[in-house]
mmCIF file of C-alpha atoms and ligand atoms in Angstrom:
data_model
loop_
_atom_site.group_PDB
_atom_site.id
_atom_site.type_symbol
_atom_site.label_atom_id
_atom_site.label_comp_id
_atom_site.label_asym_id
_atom_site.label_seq_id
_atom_site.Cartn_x
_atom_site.Cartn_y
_atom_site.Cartn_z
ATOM 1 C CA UNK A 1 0.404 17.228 -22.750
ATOM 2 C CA UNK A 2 1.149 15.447 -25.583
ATOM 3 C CA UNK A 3 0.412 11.694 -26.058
ATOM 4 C CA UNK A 4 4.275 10.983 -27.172
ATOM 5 C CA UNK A 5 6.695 12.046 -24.077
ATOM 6 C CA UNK A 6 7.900 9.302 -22.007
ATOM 7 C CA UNK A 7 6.942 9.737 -18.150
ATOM 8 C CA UNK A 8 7.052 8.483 -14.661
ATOM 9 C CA UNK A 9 4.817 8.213 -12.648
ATOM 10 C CA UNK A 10 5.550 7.506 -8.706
ATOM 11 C CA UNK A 11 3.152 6.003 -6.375
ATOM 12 C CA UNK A 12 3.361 5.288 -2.247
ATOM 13 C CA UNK A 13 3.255 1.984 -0.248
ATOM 14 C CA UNK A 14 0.484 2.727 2.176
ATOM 15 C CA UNK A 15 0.353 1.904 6.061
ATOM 16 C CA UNK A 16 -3.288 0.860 7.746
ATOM 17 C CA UNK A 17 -3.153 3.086 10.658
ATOM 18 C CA UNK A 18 -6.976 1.782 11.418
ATOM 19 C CA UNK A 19 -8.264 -1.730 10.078
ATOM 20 C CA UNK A 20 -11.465 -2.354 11.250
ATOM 21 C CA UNK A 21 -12.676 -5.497 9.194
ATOM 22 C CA UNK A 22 -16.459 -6.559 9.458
ATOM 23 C CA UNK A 23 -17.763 -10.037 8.899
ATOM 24 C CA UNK A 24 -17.632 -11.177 5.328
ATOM 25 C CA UNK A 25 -20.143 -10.018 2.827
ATOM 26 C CA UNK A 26 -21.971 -12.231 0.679
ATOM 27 C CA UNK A 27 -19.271 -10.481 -2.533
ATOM 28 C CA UNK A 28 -16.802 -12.350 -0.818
ATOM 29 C CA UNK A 29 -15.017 -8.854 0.564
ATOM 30 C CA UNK A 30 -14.858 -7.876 3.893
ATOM 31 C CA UNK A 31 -16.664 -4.356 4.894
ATOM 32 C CA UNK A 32 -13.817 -2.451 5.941
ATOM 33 C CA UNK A 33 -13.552 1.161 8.379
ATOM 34 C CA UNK A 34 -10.195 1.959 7.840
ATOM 35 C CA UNK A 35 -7.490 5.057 7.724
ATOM 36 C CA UNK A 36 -4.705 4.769 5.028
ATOM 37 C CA UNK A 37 -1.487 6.509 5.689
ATOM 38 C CA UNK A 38 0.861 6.706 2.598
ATOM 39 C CA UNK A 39 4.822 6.282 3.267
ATOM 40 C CA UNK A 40 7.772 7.116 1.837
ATOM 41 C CA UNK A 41 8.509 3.684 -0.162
ATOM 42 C CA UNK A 42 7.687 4.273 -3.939
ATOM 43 C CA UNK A 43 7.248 2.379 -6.921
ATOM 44 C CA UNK A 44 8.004 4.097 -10.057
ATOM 45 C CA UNK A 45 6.061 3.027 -13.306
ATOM 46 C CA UNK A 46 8.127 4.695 -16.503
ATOM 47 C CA UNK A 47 5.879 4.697 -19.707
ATOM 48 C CA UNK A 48 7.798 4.908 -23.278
ATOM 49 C CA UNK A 49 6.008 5.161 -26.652
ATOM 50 C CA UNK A 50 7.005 1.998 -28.894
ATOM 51 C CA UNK A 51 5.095 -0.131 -31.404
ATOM 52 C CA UNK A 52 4.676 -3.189 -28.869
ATOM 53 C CA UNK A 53 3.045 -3.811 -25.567
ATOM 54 C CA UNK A 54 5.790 -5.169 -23.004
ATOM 55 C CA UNK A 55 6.070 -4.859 -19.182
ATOM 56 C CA UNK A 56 9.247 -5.201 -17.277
ATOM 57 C CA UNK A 57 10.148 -5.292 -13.811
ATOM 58 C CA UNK A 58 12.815 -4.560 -11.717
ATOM 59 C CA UNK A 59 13.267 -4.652 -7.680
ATOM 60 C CA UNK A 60 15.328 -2.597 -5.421
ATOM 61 C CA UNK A 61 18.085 -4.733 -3.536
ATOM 62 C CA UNK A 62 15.985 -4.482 -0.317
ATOM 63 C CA UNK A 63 13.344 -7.028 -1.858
ATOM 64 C CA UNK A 64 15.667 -9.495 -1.586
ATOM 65 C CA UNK A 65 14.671 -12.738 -4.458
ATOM 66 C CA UNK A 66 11.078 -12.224 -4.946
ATOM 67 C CA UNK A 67 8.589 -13.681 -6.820
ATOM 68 C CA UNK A 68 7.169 -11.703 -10.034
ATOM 69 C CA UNK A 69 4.105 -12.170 -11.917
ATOM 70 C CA UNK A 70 4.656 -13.741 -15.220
ATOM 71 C CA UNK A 71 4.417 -12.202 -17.981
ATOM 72 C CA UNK A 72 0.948 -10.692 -19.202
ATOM 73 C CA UNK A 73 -0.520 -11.497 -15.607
ATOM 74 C CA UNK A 74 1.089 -8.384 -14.461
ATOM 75 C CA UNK A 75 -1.571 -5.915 -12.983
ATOM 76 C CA UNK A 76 -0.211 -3.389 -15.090
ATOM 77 C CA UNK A 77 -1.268 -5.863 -18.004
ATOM 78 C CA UNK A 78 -4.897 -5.451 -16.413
ATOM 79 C CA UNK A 79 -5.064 -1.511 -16.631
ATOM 80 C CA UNK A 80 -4.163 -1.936 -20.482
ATOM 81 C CA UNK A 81 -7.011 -4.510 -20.694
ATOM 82 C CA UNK A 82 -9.752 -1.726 -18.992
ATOM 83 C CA UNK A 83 -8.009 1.664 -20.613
ATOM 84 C CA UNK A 84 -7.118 0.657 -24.315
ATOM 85 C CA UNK A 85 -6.432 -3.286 -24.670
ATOM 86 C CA UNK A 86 -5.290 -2.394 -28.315
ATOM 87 C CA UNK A 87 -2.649 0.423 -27.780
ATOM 88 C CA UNK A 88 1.025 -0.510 -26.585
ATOM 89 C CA UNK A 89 3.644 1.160 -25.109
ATOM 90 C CA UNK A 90 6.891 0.086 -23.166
ATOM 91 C CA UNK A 91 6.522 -0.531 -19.688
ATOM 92 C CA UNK A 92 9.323 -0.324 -16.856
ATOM 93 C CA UNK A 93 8.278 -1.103 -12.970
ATOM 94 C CA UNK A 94 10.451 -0.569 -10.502
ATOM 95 C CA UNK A 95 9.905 -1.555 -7.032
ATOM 96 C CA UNK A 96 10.874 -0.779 -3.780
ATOM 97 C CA UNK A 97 7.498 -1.480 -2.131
ATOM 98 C CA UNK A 98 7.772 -4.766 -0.428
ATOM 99 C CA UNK A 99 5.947 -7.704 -2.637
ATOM 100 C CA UNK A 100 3.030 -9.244 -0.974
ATOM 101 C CA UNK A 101 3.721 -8.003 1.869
ATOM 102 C CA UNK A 102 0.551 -6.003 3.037
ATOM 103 C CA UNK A 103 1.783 -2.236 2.096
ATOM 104 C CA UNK A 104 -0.325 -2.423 -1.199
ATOM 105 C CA UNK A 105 2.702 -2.375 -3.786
ATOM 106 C CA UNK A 106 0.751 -4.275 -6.180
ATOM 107 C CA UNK A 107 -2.195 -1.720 -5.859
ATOM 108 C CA UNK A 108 0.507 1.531 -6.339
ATOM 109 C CA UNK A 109 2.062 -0.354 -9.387
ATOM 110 C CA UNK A 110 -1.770 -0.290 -10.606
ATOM 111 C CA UNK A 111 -2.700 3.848 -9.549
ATOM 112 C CA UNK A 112 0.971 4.420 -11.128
ATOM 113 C CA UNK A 113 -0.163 2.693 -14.470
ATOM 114 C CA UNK A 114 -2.951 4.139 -14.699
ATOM 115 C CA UNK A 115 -2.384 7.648 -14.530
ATOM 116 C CA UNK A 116 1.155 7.174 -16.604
ATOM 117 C CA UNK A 117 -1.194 5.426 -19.621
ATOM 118 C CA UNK A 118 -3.458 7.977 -19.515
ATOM 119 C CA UNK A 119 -1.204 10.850 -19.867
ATOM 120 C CA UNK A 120 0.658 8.572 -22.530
ATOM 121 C CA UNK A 121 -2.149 8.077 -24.417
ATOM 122 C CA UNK A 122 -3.911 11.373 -24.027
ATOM 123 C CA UNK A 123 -6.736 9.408 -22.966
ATOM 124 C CA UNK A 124 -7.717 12.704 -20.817
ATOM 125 C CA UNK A 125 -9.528 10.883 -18.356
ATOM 126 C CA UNK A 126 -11.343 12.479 -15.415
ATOM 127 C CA UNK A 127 -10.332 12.000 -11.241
ATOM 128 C CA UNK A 128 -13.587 10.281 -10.958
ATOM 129 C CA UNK A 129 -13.146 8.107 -13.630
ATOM 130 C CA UNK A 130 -9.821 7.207 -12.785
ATOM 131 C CA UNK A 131 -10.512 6.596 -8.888
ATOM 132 C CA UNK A 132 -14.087 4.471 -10.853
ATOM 133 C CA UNK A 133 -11.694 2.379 -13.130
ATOM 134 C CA UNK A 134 -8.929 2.342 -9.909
ATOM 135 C CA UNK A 135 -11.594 0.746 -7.859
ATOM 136 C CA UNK A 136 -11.880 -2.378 -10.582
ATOM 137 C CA UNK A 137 -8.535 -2.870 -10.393
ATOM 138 C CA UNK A 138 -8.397 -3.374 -5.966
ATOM 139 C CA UNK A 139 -9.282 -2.186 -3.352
ATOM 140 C CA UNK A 140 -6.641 -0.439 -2.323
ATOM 141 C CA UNK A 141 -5.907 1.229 -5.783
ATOM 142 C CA UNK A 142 -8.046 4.568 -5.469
ATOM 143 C CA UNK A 143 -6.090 5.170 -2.331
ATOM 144 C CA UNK A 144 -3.185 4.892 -3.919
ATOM 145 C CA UNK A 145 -3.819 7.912 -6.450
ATOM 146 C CA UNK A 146 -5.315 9.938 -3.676
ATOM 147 C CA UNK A 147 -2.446 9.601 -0.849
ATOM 148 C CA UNK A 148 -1.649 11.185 2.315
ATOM 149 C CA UNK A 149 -3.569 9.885 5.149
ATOM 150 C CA UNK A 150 -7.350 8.937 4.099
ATOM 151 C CA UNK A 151 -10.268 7.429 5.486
ATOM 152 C CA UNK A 152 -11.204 3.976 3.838
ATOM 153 C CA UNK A 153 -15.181 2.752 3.818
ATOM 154 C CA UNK A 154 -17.121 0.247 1.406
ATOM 155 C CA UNK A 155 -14.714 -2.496 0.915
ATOM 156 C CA UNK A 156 -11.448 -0.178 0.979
ATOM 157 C CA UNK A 157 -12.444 1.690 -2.098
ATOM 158 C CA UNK A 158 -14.504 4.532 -1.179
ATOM 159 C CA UNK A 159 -11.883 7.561 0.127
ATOM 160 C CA UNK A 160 -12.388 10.507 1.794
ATOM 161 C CA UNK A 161 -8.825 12.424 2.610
ATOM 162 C CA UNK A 162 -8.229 12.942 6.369
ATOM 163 C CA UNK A 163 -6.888 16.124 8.325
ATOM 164 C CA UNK A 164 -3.774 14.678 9.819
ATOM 165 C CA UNK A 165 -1.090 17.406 11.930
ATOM 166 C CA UNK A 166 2.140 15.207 12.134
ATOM 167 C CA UNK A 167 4.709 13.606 9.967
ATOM 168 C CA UNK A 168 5.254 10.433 11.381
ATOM 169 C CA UNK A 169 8.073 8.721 11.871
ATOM 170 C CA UNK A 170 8.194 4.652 10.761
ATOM 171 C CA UNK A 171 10.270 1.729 10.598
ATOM 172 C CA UNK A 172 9.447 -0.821 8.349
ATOM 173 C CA UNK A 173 10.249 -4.263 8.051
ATOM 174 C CA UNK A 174 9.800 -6.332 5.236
ATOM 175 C CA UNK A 175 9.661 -10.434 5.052
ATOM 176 C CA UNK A 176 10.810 -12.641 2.574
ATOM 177 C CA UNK A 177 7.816 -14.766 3.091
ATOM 178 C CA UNK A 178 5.042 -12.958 1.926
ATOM 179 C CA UNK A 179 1.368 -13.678 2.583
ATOM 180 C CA UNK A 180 -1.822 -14.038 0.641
ATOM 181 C CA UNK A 181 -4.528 -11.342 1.675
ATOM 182 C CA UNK A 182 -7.195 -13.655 0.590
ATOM 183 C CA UNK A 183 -5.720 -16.189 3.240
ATOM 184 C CA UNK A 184 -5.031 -13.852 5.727
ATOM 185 C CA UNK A 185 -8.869 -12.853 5.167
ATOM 186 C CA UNK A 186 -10.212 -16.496 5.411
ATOM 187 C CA UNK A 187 -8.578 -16.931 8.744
ATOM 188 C CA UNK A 188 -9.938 -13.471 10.070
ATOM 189 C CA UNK A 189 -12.734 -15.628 8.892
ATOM 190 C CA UNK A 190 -11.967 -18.405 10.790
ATOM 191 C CA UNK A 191 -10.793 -16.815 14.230
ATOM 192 C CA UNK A 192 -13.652 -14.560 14.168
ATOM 193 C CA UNK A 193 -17.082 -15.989 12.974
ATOM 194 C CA UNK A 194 -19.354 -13.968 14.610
ATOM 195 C CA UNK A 195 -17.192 -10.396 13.946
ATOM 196 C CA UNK A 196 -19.858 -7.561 13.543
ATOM 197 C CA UNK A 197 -21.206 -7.291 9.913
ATOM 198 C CA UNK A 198 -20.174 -3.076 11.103
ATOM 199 C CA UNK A 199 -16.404 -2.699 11.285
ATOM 200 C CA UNK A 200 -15.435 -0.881 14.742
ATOM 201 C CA UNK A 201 -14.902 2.814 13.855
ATOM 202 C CA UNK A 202 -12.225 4.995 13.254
ATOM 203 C CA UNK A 203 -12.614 7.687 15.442
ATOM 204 C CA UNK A 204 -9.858 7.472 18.101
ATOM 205 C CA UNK A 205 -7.821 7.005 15.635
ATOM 206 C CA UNK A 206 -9.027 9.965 13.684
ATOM 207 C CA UNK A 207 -8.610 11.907 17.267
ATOM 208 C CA UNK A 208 -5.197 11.318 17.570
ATOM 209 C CA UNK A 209 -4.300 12.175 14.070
ATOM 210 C CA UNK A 210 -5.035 16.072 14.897
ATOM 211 C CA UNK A 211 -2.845 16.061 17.546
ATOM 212 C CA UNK A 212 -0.194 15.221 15.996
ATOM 213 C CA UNK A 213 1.015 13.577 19.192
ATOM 214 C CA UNK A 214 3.481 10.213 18.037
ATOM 215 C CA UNK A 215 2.337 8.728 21.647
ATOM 216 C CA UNK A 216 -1.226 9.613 20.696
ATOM 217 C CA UNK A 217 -1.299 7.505 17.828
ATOM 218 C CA UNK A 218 0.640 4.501 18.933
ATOM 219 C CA UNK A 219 -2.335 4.280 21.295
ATOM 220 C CA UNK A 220 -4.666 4.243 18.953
ATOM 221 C CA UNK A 221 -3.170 1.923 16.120
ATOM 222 C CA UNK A 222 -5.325 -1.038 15.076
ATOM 223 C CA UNK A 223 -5.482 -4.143 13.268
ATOM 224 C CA UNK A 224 -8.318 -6.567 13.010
ATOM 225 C CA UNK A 225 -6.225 -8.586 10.562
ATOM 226 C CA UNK A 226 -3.160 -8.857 12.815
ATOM 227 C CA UNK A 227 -4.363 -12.102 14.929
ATOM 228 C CA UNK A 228 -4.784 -13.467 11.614
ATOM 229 C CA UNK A 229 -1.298 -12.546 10.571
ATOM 230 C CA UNK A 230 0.011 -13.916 13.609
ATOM 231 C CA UNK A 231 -1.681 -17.291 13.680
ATOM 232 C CA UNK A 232 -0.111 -17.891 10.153
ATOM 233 C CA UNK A 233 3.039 -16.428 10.966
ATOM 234 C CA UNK A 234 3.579 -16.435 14.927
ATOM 235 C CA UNK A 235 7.038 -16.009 14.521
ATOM 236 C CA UNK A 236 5.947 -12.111 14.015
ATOM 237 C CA UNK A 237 5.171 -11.870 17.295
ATOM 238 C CA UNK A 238 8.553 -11.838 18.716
ATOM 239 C CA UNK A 239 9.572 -9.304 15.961
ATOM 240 C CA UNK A 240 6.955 -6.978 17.298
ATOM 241 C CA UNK A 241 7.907 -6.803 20.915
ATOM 242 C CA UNK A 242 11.478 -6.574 19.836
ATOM 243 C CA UNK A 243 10.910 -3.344 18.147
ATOM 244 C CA UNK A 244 9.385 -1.862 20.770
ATOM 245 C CA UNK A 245 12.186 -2.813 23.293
ATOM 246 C CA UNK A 246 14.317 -1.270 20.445
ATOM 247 C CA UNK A 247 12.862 2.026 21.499
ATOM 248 C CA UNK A 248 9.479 2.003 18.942
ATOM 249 C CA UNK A 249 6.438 3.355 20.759
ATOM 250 C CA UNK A 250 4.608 0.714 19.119
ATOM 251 C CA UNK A 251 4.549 -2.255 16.217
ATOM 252 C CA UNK A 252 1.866 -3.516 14.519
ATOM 253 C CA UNK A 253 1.432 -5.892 11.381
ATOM 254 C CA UNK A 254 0.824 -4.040 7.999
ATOM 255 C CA UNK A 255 -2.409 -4.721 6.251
ATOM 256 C CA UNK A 256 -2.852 -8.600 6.032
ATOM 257 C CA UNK A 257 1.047 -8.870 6.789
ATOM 258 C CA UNK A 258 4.069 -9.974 6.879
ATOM 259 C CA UNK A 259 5.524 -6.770 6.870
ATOM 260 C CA UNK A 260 6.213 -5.115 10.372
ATOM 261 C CA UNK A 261 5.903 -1.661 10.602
ATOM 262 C CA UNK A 262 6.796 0.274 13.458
ATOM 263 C CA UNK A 263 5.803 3.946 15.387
ATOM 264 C CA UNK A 264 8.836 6.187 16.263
ATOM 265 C CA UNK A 265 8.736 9.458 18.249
ATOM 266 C CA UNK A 266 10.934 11.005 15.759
ATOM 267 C CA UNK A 267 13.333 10.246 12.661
ATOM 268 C CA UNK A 268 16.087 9.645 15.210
ATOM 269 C CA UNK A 269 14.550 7.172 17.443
ATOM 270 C CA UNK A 270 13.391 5.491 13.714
ATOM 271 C CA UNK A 271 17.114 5.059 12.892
ATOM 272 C CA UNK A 272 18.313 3.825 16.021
ATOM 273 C CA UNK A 273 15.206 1.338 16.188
ATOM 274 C CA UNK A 274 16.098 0.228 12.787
ATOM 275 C CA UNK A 275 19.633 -0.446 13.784
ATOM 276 C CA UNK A 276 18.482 -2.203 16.677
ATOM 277 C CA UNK A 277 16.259 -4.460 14.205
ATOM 278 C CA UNK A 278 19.360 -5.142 11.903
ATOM 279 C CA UNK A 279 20.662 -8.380 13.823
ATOM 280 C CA UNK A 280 16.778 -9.834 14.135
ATOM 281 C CA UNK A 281 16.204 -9.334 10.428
ATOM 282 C CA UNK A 282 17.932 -8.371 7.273
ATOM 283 C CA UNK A 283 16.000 -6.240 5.631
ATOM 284 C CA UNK A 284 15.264 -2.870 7.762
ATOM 285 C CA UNK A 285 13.713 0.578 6.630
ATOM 286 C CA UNK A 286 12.965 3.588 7.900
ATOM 287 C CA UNK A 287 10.286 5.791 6.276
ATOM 288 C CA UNK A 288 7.923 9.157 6.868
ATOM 289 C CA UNK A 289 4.038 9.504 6.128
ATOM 290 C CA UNK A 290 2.415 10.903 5.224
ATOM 291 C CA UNK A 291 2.956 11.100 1.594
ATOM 292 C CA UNK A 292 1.600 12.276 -1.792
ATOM 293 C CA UNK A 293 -0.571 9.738 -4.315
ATOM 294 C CA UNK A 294 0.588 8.638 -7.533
ATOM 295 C CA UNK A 295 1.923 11.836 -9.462
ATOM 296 C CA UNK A 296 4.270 12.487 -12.508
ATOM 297 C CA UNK A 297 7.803 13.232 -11.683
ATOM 298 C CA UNK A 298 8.770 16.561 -13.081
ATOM 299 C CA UNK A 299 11.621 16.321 -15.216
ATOM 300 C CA UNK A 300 11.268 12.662 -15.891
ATOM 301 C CA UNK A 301 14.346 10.974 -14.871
ATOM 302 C CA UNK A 302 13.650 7.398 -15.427
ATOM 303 C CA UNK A 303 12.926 4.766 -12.872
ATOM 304 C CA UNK A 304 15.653 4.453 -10.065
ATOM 305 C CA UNK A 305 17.165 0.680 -9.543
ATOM 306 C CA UNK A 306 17.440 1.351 -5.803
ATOM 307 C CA UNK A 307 15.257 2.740 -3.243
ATOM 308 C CA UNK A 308 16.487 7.068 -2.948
HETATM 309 O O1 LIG B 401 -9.599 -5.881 -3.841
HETATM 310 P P1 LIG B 401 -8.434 -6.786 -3.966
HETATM 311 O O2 LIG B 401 -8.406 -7.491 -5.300
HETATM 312 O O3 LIG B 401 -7.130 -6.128 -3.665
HETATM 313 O O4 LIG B 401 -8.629 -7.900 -2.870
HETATM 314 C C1 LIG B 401 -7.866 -9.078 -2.842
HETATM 315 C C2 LIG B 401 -8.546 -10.099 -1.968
HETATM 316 O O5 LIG B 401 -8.511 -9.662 -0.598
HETATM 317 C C3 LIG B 401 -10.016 -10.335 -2.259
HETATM 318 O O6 LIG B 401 -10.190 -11.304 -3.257
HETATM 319 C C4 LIG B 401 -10.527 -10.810 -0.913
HETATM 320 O O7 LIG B 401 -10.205 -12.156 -0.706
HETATM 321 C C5 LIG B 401 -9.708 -9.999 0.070
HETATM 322 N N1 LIG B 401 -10.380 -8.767 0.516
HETATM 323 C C6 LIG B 401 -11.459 -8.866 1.365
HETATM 324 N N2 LIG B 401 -12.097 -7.738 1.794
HETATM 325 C C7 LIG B 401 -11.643 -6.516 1.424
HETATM 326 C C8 LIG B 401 -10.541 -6.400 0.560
HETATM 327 C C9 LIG B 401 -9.915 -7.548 0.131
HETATM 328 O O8 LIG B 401 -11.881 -9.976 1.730
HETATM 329 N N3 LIG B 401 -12.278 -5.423 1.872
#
């Protein structure tokens, strides 16, 4: 590889098919038990050799008007700072991950970053180091180079990939509103004072992953973080039980939220649930999981303005 060649790099928005949360540690983080799932929305990152550092950033129509970090408080900005604050390069993000909106888009913009500057600058980093310097960057951001589906311990960070026998079938609705994790987290914090300092466990989730069974593993979906979700945004509520009288087999808040995501039997039902969703909201995806990490797209073709 040489260190001149533009390249993109794509990385997943990420489901929580598991979020066990335990009561907050003295860091400030949450211990978490949890099983990622990575879908089938992408952010690109597109890396271009030039003599200045800049970062631009462009959203897919879905996104509707969101708000974007200013410049140089982009996280992008922050995997310069820890790789090579000195070196530059022009920087293109697109995104079709919803913005703070609990899928992690934020953390694949960071995984995508970081493996893009590395190959760009022939920094030849190892995995380890890169899932060590992803870590720094979030929580979520070492998931987000490993991908698939992928058990979640420590405080998110620590990753262990997950044998997983479907290909699931999702819709996934995304809210204008947005919410702040670290709220969402202070009213887990709130609701649940005395929540065990060990997050519940994983395993009926991890049960009905081998089966590969889509009824299987609407049973077993959890979130600890969804009451808190709900209490700041009750409104969700109805959204859930709509998709599931749509046809879903079950709905359940993403992460810390707002974003609704919802279990289908098959692609089918997914589209016909979506359609059913389109008069209640107007945003409405449908998407499979799981999904590769962050990975260079082979030929480059540039970042795509619109979701494929
Ligand atoms: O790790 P990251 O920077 O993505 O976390 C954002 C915020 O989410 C933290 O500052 C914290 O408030 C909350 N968080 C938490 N426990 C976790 C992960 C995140 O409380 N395990």
């Amino acid at each position: 590889m040489t260190a001149s060649a533009a390249l993109t790099v794509r990385a997943a928005a990420k489901i929580n098919l598991h979020l066990g949360v335990g009561r907050v540690r003295e860091d400030g983080y949450h211990p978490l038990e949890t099983v990622y799932q990575a879908v089938s929305l992408h952010d690109d990152v597109r890396v271009t050799p030039a003599d200045a550092w800049s970062v631009r950033t462009t959203t897919a129509g879905h996104l509707g008007d969101v708000a974007l970090p200013a410049p140089g408080d982009n996280i992008v900005d922050r995997v310069r700072d820890l790789l090579a604050p000195d070196r530059t390069a022009r920087v293109e993000v697109a995104k079709a991950i919803p913005v703070a909106g609990g899928m992690a888009g934020g953390s694949a913009d960071a995984a995508a970053a970081l493996l893009a500057l590395d190959r760009l600058w022939d920094l030849g980093l190892t995995e380890d180091r890169r899932l060590d310097l992803a870590a720094r960057l979030g929580s979520d951001v070492p998931f987000a180079l490993v991908g698939g589906t992928a058990l979640g311990t420590g405080r998110g960070e620590v990753v262990t990939p997950l044998e997983d026998r479907g290909t699931w079938s999702w819709v996934v609705v995304p809210d204008a509103g947005g919410l702040s994790t670290p709220a969402v987290y202070r009213r887990f914090d709130e609701l649940f004072p005395d929540a065990p300092t060990t997050p519940p466990p994983t395993d009926r989730l991890r049960a009905a992953l081998v089966t590969g069974d889509p009824r299987a593993l609407a049973g077993a979906l959890h979130n600890d973080l969804e009451p808190a979700a709900l209490d700041l945004r009750p409104d969700l509520a109805a959204l859930l039980e709509r998709g599931v009288a749509e046809g879903a087999l079950r709905g359940l808040v993403s992460g810390s939220g707002p974003t609704c995501v919802f279990l289908c039997t098959d692609p089918e039902s997914a589209a016909a649930v979506a359609a059913g969703l389109v008069g209640v909201r107007s945003r409405v995806l449908t998407a499979t999981g799981p999904v590769s990490g962050a990975h260079v797209l082979q030929p480059d073709r540039g970042p795509r303005a619109e979701e494929d």
